[in-house]
């Protein structure tokens, strides 16, 4: 009798589990109203005060709203993720991100819309996580935040389609050893259609030998059509490392634009190294060396050395003090100083 009771209980449990699984399986169709997460709506504001003793800067811009952004994201069927992000400050409020991503599997997902280019470790990062008052020269000049060819600040974004994935879990924590991304983009930046029918190809392959340490290479082959209709080639490669663990941070990347006829404005390269040291749970200091060489020579270099203090009192509240020392060989007086104060808040 006891065995019969046990078998009956097991059958009932299996039936209940099966029924629950059936209830969690969507009945696909346009009338389906369940299986969608509640949209998450949020925003963040980064305000700043900047002082500069650069000749002609008149003390710098003073008080300014660096970024005011609002976003909404969510998921449907636990496998389709979506996001829309707007930038509200400045004279031209605009859409920053809009995409849908099929992300059922970790090893293979597909994203379509407008989003960050898969070039460099730093470019895809949120401004909150960079640790400094702005992105590096490498990202600004080589990833589309005021490109060296003349493209306006596109926030490192473009429109297109991208596949990506993580695979081969290793170690006690089962972190994925490999990560890849490969994207096909219009090449003109955000909110702009393709100008010549050609597409940019950008991709990366990364390896994570230990948890938190990523080594990666990136490639970009494409072109950009300027306001005069000229087609300017962009052929770039980058390599670097990113380490983030126990609140310690180390990032370093080198990128080069292939010169000559490959990229009409000639060769250029950039490098940065960032070290973040946690003093305590709410106080972290970053040291950064940033360099961009407009013609890949010492005579065309712009170096910047920064010390940045971050007072992260809450995950949604940060105060940042930054000192910058510039050495820009392209200026009559290469050396000058800047002081930045930034406030970060989000909800």
CSV table of C-alpha atoms in Angstrom, one decimal:
chain,number,residue,atom,x,y,z
A,1,UNK,CA,0.0,0.0,0.0
A,2,UNK,CA,2.8,2.4,0.9
A,3,UNK,CA,4.5,1.8,-2.5
A,4,UNK,CA,1.2,2.5,-4.3
A,5,UNK,CA,0.8,5.8,-2.4
A,6,UNK,CA,4.3,6.8,-3.3
A,7,UNK,CA,3.8,5.9,-7.0
A,8,UNK,CA,0.5,7.8,-7.0
A,9,UNK,CA,2.1,10.9,-5.5
A,10,UNK,CA,4.9,10.8,-8.0
A,11,UNK,CA,2.4,10.5,-10.9
A,12,UNK,CA,0.3,13.4,-9.5
A,13,UNK,CA,3.5,15.5,-9.1
A,14,UNK,CA,4.5,14.7,-12.7
A,15,UNK,CA,1.0,15.6,-14.0
A,16,UNK,CA,1.1,18.9,-12.1
A,17,UNK,CA,4.6,19.7,-13.5
A,18,UNK,CA,3.4,18.9,-17.0
A,19,UNK,CA,0.3,21.1,-16.5
A,20,UNK,CA,2.4,24.0,-15.3
A,21,UNK,CA,4.7,23.6,-18.2
A,22,UNK,CA,1.7,23.6,-20.6
A,23,UNK,CA,0.4,26.7,-18.8
A,24,UNK,CA,3.8,28.4,-19.3
A,25,UNK,CA,3.9,27.6,-23.0
A,26,UNK,CA,2.5,30.5,-25.0
A,27,UNK,CA,-0.3,30.0,-27.5
A,28,UNK,CA,1.2,32.1,-30.3
A,29,UNK,CA,-1.1,34.5,-32.1
A,30,UNK,CA,-2.0,38.1,-32.3
A,31,UNK,CA,-4.7,37.7,-29.6
A,32,UNK,CA,-2.1,36.5,-27.0
A,33,UNK,CA,-1.9,39.1,-24.2
A,34,UNK,CA,0.2,37.2,-21.6
A,35,UNK,CA,3.9,36.4,-21.5
A,36,UNK,CA,5.0,40.0,-21.7
A,37,UNK,CA,7.0,41.7,-19.0
A,38,UNK,CA,5.8,45.0,-17.6
A,39,UNK,CA,7.7,47.7,-19.5
A,40,UNK,CA,10.5,49.3,-17.5
A,41,UNK,CA,10.5,53.1,-17.8
A,42,UNK,CA,13.5,55.0,-16.5
A,43,UNK,CA,15.7,58.0,-17.1
A,44,UNK,CA,19.1,59.5,-16.0
A,45,UNK,CA,20.6,62.9,-15.9
A,46,UNK,CA,24.3,63.9,-16.0
A,47,UNK,CA,25.0,67.5,-15.2
A,48,UNK,CA,28.4,69.1,-15.2
A,49,UNK,CA,30.6,72.1,-14.5
A,50,UNK,CA,33.7,72.4,-16.6
A,51,UNK,CA,36.6,74.8,-16.3
A,52,UNK,CA,39.5,75.1,-18.7
A,53,UNK,CA,42.6,77.4,-19.0
A,54,UNK,CA,43.0,76.6,-22.7
A,55,UNK,CA,43.7,79.8,-24.7
A,56,UNK,CA,40.5,81.0,-26.2
A,57,UNK,CA,38.3,78.8,-24.1
A,58,UNK,CA,37.3,81.7,-21.8
A,59,UNK,CA,37.4,79.5,-18.8
A,60,UNK,CA,35.4,76.6,-20.3
A,61,UNK,CA,31.7,76.1,-20.9
A,62,UNK,CA,30.8,76.3,-17.2
A,63,UNK,CA,27.5,74.7,-16.1
A,64,UNK,CA,25.9,72.3,-18.6
A,65,UNK,CA,23.6,69.3,-19.0
A,66,UNK,CA,25.8,66.7,-20.5
A,67,UNK,CA,23.1,64.1,-20.9
A,68,UNK,CA,19.4,63.8,-20.2
A,69,UNK,CA,18.0,60.5,-21.4
A,70,UNK,CA,14.8,58.5,-21.0
A,71,UNK,CA,14.2,54.9,-21.9
A,72,UNK,CA,11.7,52.0,-21.9
A,73,UNK,CA,12.6,48.4,-22.2
A,74,UNK,CA,11.0,45.0,-21.7
A,75,UNK,CA,10.6,41.5,-23.0
A,76,UNK,CA,7.9,39.3,-24.7
A,77,UNK,CA,7.8,35.5,-24.4
A,78,UNK,CA,11.0,35.8,-22.3
A,79,UNK,CA,13.0,35.7,-25.5
A,80,UNK,CA,12.3,39.0,-27.4
A,81,UNK,CA,13.9,42.0,-25.8
A,82,UNK,CA,13.2,45.6,-26.9
A,83,UNK,CA,14.5,49.0,-26.0
A,84,UNK,CA,13.8,52.6,-26.9
A,85,UNK,CA,16.0,55.4,-25.6
A,86,UNK,CA,15.6,59.1,-26.2
A,87,UNK,CA,18.1,62.0,-25.7
A,88,UNK,CA,16.3,65.0,-24.5
A,89,UNK,CA,18.9,67.7,-23.9
A,90,UNK,CA,20.5,70.0,-26.5
A,91,UNK,CA,19.0,71.8,-29.4
A,92,UNK,CA,18.1,68.5,-31.2
A,93,UNK,CA,16.3,65.9,-29.0
A,94,UNK,CA,16.4,62.6,-30.8
A,95,UNK,CA,16.1,58.8,-30.6
A,96,UNK,CA,19.3,57.2,-29.4
A,97,UNK,CA,18.3,53.5,-29.4
A,98,UNK,CA,15.5,51.4,-30.8
A,99,UNK,CA,15.8,47.7,-31.3
A,100,UNK,CA,14.3,44.3,-30.8
A,101,UNK,CA,16.5,41.3,-30.0
A,102,UNK,CA,15.7,37.6,-30.2
A,103,UNK,CA,17.7,36.3,-27.2
A,104,UNK,CA,16.3,32.8,-26.5
A,105,UNK,CA,19.8,31.3,-26.5
A,106,UNK,CA,23.0,32.7,-24.9
A,107,UNK,CA,25.2,31.3,-27.7
A,108,UNK,CA,23.2,33.0,-30.5
A,109,UNK,CA,21.0,36.1,-30.5
A,110,UNK,CA,19.9,38.5,-33.2
A,111,UNK,CA,19.4,42.2,-32.8
A,112,UNK,CA,17.8,44.5,-35.3
A,113,UNK,CA,17.4,48.3,-35.1
A,114,UNK,CA,19.6,51.1,-33.9
A,115,UNK,CA,22.2,50.4,-31.3
A,116,UNK,CA,25.9,50.6,-30.3
A,117,UNK,CA,28.5,49.5,-32.9
A,118,UNK,CA,30.4,46.4,-31.9
A,119,UNK,CA,33.8,48.2,-31.9
A,120,UNK,CA,36.0,48.5,-28.7
A,121,UNK,CA,35.3,47.5,-25.2
A,122,UNK,CA,34.5,51.0,-24.0
A,123,UNK,CA,32.0,52.1,-26.7
A,124,UNK,CA,29.1,49.8,-25.7
A,125,UNK,CA,29.5,50.9,-22.0
A,126,UNK,CA,26.9,53.1,-20.3
A,127,UNK,CA,28.3,56.6,-19.4
A,128,UNK,CA,27.8,55.6,-15.7
A,129,UNK,CA,30.3,52.8,-15.9
A,130,UNK,CA,33.1,54.4,-17.8
A,131,UNK,CA,34.5,56.0,-14.6
A,132,UNK,CA,35.6,59.3,-16.3
A,133,UNK,CA,33.7,62.3,-17.4
A,134,UNK,CA,33.7,61.2,-21.0
A,135,UNK,CA,34.6,58.4,-23.3
A,136,UNK,CA,38.3,58.0,-24.4
A,137,UNK,CA,39.7,59.7,-27.5
A,138,UNK,CA,39.8,56.3,-29.1
A,139,UNK,CA,36.1,55.9,-28.9
A,140,UNK,CA,35.3,59.5,-29.9
A,141,UNK,CA,37.6,59.4,-33.0
A,142,UNK,CA,37.4,55.8,-34.0
A,143,UNK,CA,33.9,54.5,-33.0
A,144,UNK,CA,31.6,57.3,-34.1
A,145,UNK,CA,31.4,59.8,-31.2
A,146,UNK,CA,32.7,62.6,-33.4
A,147,UNK,CA,34.5,60.5,-36.0
A,148,UNK,CA,37.9,61.6,-37.4
A,149,UNK,CA,36.5,61.6,-40.9
A,150,UNK,CA,34.0,64.3,-39.9
A,151,UNK,CA,30.9,62.2,-39.0
A,152,UNK,CA,29.0,64.0,-36.3
A,153,UNK,CA,28.7,62.6,-32.8
A,154,UNK,CA,26.5,59.5,-33.4
A,155,UNK,CA,27.0,58.2,-29.9
A,156,UNK,CA,28.9,55.2,-31.2
A,157,UNK,CA,25.7,53.9,-32.8
A,158,UNK,CA,24.3,52.9,-36.2
A,159,UNK,CA,21.4,51.1,-37.7
A,160,UNK,CA,21.6,47.5,-38.8
A,161,UNK,CA,21.5,43.9,-37.7
A,162,UNK,CA,23.8,42.0,-35.4
A,163,UNK,CA,24.4,38.5,-34.2
A,164,UNK,CA,26.1,37.7,-30.9
A,165,UNK,CA,26.6,35.0,-28.3
A,166,UNK,CA,28.5,33.6,-25.4
A,167,UNK,CA,29.6,29.9,-25.2
A,168,UNK,CA,31.8,27.3,-23.6
A,169,UNK,CA,31.3,27.8,-19.8
A,170,UNK,CA,34.4,27.1,-17.8
A,171,UNK,CA,35.7,27.4,-14.2
A,172,UNK,CA,33.9,27.0,-10.9
A,173,UNK,CA,31.7,30.0,-11.7
A,174,UNK,CA,30.9,28.7,-15.2
A,175,UNK,CA,31.8,31.9,-16.9
A,176,UNK,CA,31.7,31.7,-20.7
A,177,UNK,CA,35.1,31.4,-22.3
A,178,UNK,CA,34.2,33.0,-25.7
A,179,UNK,CA,32.1,35.9,-26.8
A,180,UNK,CA,31.4,37.1,-30.3
A,181,UNK,CA,29.5,39.9,-32.2
A,182,UNK,CA,29.1,40.5,-35.9
A,183,UNK,CA,27.1,43.3,-37.3
A,184,UNK,CA,26.0,44.7,-40.7
A,185,UNK,CA,25.3,48.5,-40.5
A,186,UNK,CA,24.2,51.3,-42.8
A,187,UNK,CA,27.4,53.2,-42.1
A,188,UNK,CA,25.8,56.7,-41.7
A,189,UNK,CA,25.1,56.7,-38.0
A,190,UNK,CA,21.9,57.2,-36.0
A,191,UNK,CA,18.5,58.1,-37.6
A,192,UNK,CA,20.0,58.2,-41.1
A,193,UNK,CA,19.3,55.9,-44.0
A,194,UNK,CA,22.0,54.2,-46.1
A,195,UNK,CA,23.5,56.7,-48.5
A,196,UNK,CA,25.0,54.5,-51.1
A,197,UNK,CA,23.7,50.9,-50.7
A,198,UNK,CA,26.9,49.7,-49.2
A,199,UNK,CA,27.2,48.3,-45.7
A,200,UNK,CA,29.7,48.5,-42.8
A,201,UNK,CA,30.8,45.2,-41.3
A,202,UNK,CA,32.0,45.4,-37.7
A,203,UNK,CA,32.8,42.4,-35.4
A,204,UNK,CA,34.7,41.2,-32.4
A,205,UNK,CA,35.9,38.0,-30.9
A,206,UNK,CA,36.7,37.9,-27.2
A,207,UNK,CA,38.1,35.3,-24.7
A,208,UNK,CA,37.6,35.3,-21.0
A,209,UNK,CA,40.3,33.1,-19.5
A,210,UNK,CA,39.4,34.0,-15.9
A,211,UNK,CA,36.2,35.5,-14.6
A,212,UNK,CA,36.2,39.2,-15.1
A,213,UNK,CA,39.1,39.4,-17.5
A,214,UNK,CA,38.3,39.8,-21.2
A,215,UNK,CA,40.8,39.9,-24.1
A,216,UNK,CA,39.4,41.0,-27.5
A,217,UNK,CA,40.1,42.0,-31.0
A,218,UNK,CA,37.7,44.2,-33.1
A,219,UNK,CA,37.5,44.9,-36.9
A,220,UNK,CA,35.6,47.5,-39.0
A,221,UNK,CA,35.4,47.6,-42.8
A,222,UNK,CA,33.1,50.1,-44.4
A,223,UNK,CA,32.6,53.6,-45.6
A,224,UNK,CA,30.9,56.9,-44.8
A,225,UNK,CA,29.3,59.4,-47.3
A,226,UNK,CA,30.0,63.0,-46.3
A,227,UNK,CA,27.9,66.1,-46.9
A,228,UNK,CA,29.5,66.6,-50.3
A,229,UNK,CA,28.7,63.1,-51.4
A,230,UNK,CA,32.3,61.8,-51.1
A,231,UNK,CA,32.7,58.2,-50.1
A,232,UNK,CA,35.3,57.9,-47.3
A,233,UNK,CA,36.5,54.4,-46.4
A,234,UNK,CA,36.8,53.3,-42.8
A,235,UNK,CA,39.1,50.3,-42.2
A,236,UNK,CA,40.0,50.0,-38.6
A,237,UNK,CA,41.2,47.4,-36.1
A,238,UNK,CA,41.4,47.4,-32.4
A,239,UNK,CA,42.7,45.2,-29.6
A,240,UNK,CA,42.6,45.4,-25.9
A,241,UNK,CA,41.7,44.0,-22.5
A,242,UNK,CA,39.0,44.7,-19.9
A,243,UNK,CA,39.1,43.5,-16.3
A,244,UNK,CA,36.3,44.2,-13.8
A,245,UNK,CA,36.1,42.2,-10.6
A,246,UNK,CA,35.5,43.0,-6.9
A,247,UNK,CA,35.1,46.7,-7.9
A,248,UNK,CA,38.7,46.8,-9.4
A,249,UNK,CA,38.9,48.0,-13.0
A,250,UNK,CA,41.6,47.8,-15.6
A,251,UNK,CA,41.0,48.6,-19.3
A,252,UNK,CA,43.4,49.3,-22.1
A,253,UNK,CA,42.9,49.4,-25.9
A,254,UNK,CA,44.8,50.3,-29.0
A,255,UNK,CA,43.1,51.1,-32.3
A,256,UNK,CA,44.5,52.1,-35.7
A,257,UNK,CA,43.0,53.4,-38.9
A,258,UNK,CA,44.7,52.0,-42.0
A,259,UNK,CA,46.2,54.8,-44.0
A,260,UNK,CA,46.9,55.6,-47.5
A,261,UNK,CA,44.2,54.8,-50.0
A,262,UNK,CA,42.4,52.6,-47.5
A,263,UNK,CA,41.2,55.5,-45.5
A,264,UNK,CA,41.5,58.8,-47.3
A,265,UNK,CA,42.4,61.0,-44.4
A,266,UNK,CA,45.5,59.0,-43.8
A,267,UNK,CA,46.7,56.8,-40.9
A,268,UNK,CA,45.8,57.5,-37.3
A,269,UNK,CA,45.9,55.6,-34.1
A,270,UNK,CA,44.8,55.9,-30.5
A,271,UNK,CA,45.4,54.3,-27.1
A,272,UNK,CA,44.1,54.5,-23.6
A,273,UNK,CA,44.7,52.9,-20.3
A,274,UNK,CA,42.3,53.1,-17.3
A,275,UNK,CA,42.9,51.9,-13.7
A,276,UNK,CA,40.1,52.0,-11.2
A,277,UNK,CA,41.0,51.5,-7.5
A,278,UNK,CA,38.2,51.0,-4.9
A,279,UNK,CA,39.1,52.9,-1.7
A,280,UNK,CA,35.9,51.8,0.0
A,281,UNK,CA,32.4,50.7,-1.0
A,282,UNK,CA,31.3,54.2,-2.1
A,283,UNK,CA,34.6,55.8,-3.1
A,284,UNK,CA,36.6,54.8,-6.2
A,285,UNK,CA,39.5,56.6,-7.8
A,286,UNK,CA,40.4,56.2,-11.5
A,287,UNK,CA,43.7,57.1,-13.2
A,288,UNK,CA,43.7,57.4,-17.0
A,289,UNK,CA,46.1,58.0,-19.9
A,290,UNK,CA,44.5,58.9,-23.2
A,291,UNK,CA,46.2,59.5,-26.5
A,292,UNK,CA,45.1,60.2,-30.1
A,293,UNK,CA,47.6,60.7,-32.9
A,294,UNK,CA,45.8,62.4,-35.8
A,295,UNK,CA,48.5,61.2,-38.3
A,296,UNK,CA,50.0,58.3,-36.2
A,297,UNK,CA,53.0,60.5,-35.4
A,298,UNK,CA,54.4,62.0,-32.2
A,299,UNK,CA,54.1,65.5,-33.8
A,300,UNK,CA,50.3,65.0,-34.2
A,301,UNK,CA,49.6,63.5,-30.7
A,302,UNK,CA,47.1,64.7,-28.2
A,303,UNK,CA,47.8,63.2,-24.7
A,304,UNK,CA,45.6,63.6,-21.7
A,305,UNK,CA,46.3,62.4,-18.1
A,306,UNK,CA,43.4,62.3,-15.7
A,307,UNK,CA,42.6,61.6,-12.1
A,308,UNK,CA,38.9,61.0,-11.3
A,309,UNK,CA,37.3,60.6,-8.0
A,310,UNK,CA,33.9,58.9,-7.9
A,311,UNK,CA,31.6,59.2,-4.9
A,312,UNK,CA,29.0,56.5,-5.5
A,313,UNK,CA,26.7,57.0,-2.5
A,314,UNK,CA,23.9,54.9,-4.1
A,315,UNK,CA,23.7,52.8,-7.3
A,316,UNK,CA,21.6,55.6,-8.7
A,317,UNK,CA,23.6,58.6,-7.3
A,318,UNK,CA,27.2,59.5,-8.1
A,319,UNK,CA,29.4,62.6,-7.8
A,320,UNK,CA,32.5,62.9,-9.9
A,321,UNK,CA,35.5,65.2,-9.6
A,322,UNK,CA,38.1,65.1,-12.4
A,323,UNK,CA,41.4,66.8,-13.2
A,324,UNK,CA,42.8,66.7,-16.7
A,325,UNK,CA,46.2,67.6,-18.0
A,326,UNK,CA,46.4,68.0,-21.8
A,327,UNK,CA,49.4,68.0,-24.1
A,328,UNK,CA,48.1,68.7,-27.6
A,329,UNK,CA,50.9,69.0,-30.1
A,330,UNK,CA,48.6,70.4,-32.7
A,331,UNK,CA,48.0,73.6,-30.7
A,332,UNK,CA,50.4,76.6,-30.4
A,333,UNK,CA,50.4,76.1,-26.6
A,334,UNK,CA,50.1,72.3,-26.2
A,335,UNK,CA,49.7,72.2,-22.4
A,336,UNK,CA,46.6,73.2,-20.6
A,337,UNK,CA,44.4,72.1,-17.6
A,338,UNK,CA,40.7,71.2,-17.1
A,339,UNK,CA,38.6,70.6,-14.0
A,340,UNK,CA,35.3,68.8,-14.3
A,341,UNK,CA,32.5,68.3,-11.7
A,342,UNK,CA,29.7,66.0,-12.7
A,343,UNK,CA,26.5,64.8,-11.0
A,344,UNK,CA,24.8,61.5,-11.9
A,345,UNK,CA,21.2,60.6,-10.9
A,346,UNK,CA,18.8,58.1,-12.4
A,347,UNK,CA,15.5,56.5,-11.6
